[in-house]
C-alpha angles and dihedrals in degrees: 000000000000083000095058094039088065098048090047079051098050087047099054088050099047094053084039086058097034083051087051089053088046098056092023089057088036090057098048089051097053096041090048099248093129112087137273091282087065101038116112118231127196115259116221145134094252091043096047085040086058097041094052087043093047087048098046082055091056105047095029113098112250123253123224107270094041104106105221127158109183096051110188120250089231091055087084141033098242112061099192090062095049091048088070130090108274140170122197110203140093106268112236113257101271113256115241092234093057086040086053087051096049094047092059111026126256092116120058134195122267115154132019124190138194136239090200097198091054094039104038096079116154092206141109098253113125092197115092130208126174106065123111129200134225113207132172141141111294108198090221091188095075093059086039104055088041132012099169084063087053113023101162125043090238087073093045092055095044088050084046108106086197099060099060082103109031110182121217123217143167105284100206093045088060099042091051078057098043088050095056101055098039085069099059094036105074088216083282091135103010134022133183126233116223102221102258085191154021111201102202114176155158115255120264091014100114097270093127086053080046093055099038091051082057096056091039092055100070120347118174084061103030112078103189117194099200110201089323116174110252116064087046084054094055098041084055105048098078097054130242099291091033094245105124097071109029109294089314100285083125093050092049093051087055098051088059101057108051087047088063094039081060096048102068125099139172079206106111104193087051109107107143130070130191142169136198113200126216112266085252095057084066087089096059107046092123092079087051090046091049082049 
């Protein structure tokens, strides 16, 4: 008899608490608490009109004047290329006075973007468009008195007073510039630094203490760019396999030139220039080896 009490008893509780999920799962759903699966909309023309128009922007491919970041990997054919950092907008003239800086020196690169239509050309055209520059004022003492306060050049640009308002160009445009009047300078204003060395690495293996020994030995004449953005981007913009841009002579063009972007200094002391690449560019050192 005791036996059969309890489970008279057990059985009372389990439907007393069955009957509380039930009303407790009936008033969320009608309240709305539910999640957005259970929420009722209002069901209207207007609405309905909004909703198919918001969805025909989203899965609709951009066009060229539409200005969109995180561009989805289903957007275009080759993933690996989508995967990579883009920006799909027209890049502003550039103004004489940032033209001046980056002429001689006083901004440096620190981001480059892609327009991948633009960019994403199967051909055999060694020539690149498309890719935009972010330049501003990178405050390198910071990194040089002391690297172990600001390991990764993130945190240097973020500590950078001049880089609150970075500006974007056309980055062609500027190193076809750059380039003339580097040739008429002599490296009196302006010179610019040959990469002594490519740090490529696994993650969590002592390449920031690599790279940070680099900047402490001699400081006044070492620049490190620790994991900085563009020569990942640019690794990265052909695809794994190099097929979205003609076999990555684009892509090797490009290296080159923000490396050399990077390069240039109105330091004169500088004289050495060196870059460690994030873990995941390892698998694409053959564009830095063609290059």
């Amino acid at each position: 008899n005791n036996g059969k009490a309890l489970r008279r008893q057990l059985l009372c509780k389990l439907t007393i608490v069955v009957w509380i999920c039930i009303v407790a799962i009936f008033f969320f759903d009608m309240t709305g608490w539910g999640g957005p699966m259970s929420r009722r909309q209002p069901s209207n023309d207007s609405s309905n009109k909004d909703n198919n128009s918001l969805q025909t922007q989203i899965l609709t491919k951009p066009q060229d004047n539409v200005g969109s970041k995180n561009l989805r990997s289903n957007e275009f054919p080759d993933a690996e290329f989508a995967k990579m950092k883009t920006i799909h907008q027209t890049a502003p003239k550039v103004d004489q006075d940032i033209l001046d800086q980056i002429i001689n020196g006083s901004v440096h690169l620190v981001d480059i973007s892609f327009d991948p239509i633009k960019y994403n050309k199967k051909n055999t055209n060694v020539s690149y468009s498309g890719v935009f520059g972010r330049f501003c004022t990178v405050d390198w003492s910071l990194h040089k008195n002391d690297p172990a306060a600001h390991p990764m050049f993130r945190f240097l640009v973020q500590k950078s007073p001049g880089c609150a308002k970075p500006v974007n160009v056309n980055f062609k445009e500027i190193v076809d510039k750059v380039k003339e009047f580097d040739k008429t300078n002599n490296g009196n204003d302006v010179h610019v630094m040959a990469p002594k060395g490519f740090v490529f690495h696994e993650s969590r293996c002592g390449s920031t203490l690599v790279a940070n020994s680099l900047a402490a030995m001699d400081p006044s004449k070492n620049r490190v760019y620790s994991e900085s953005p563009p020569p990942l981007e640019v690794l990265k913009s052909c695809g794994l396999h190099k097929g979205a841009c003609g076999g990555g002579d684009q892509a090797i063009q490009l290296f080159r030139d923000v490396v050399y972007m990077m390069g240039r200094t109105n330091d004169a002391k500088e004289q050495n220039l060196f870059f460690k690449i994030q873990s995941v560019g390892t698998k694409y050192v053959d564009i830095a080896r063609m290059a």
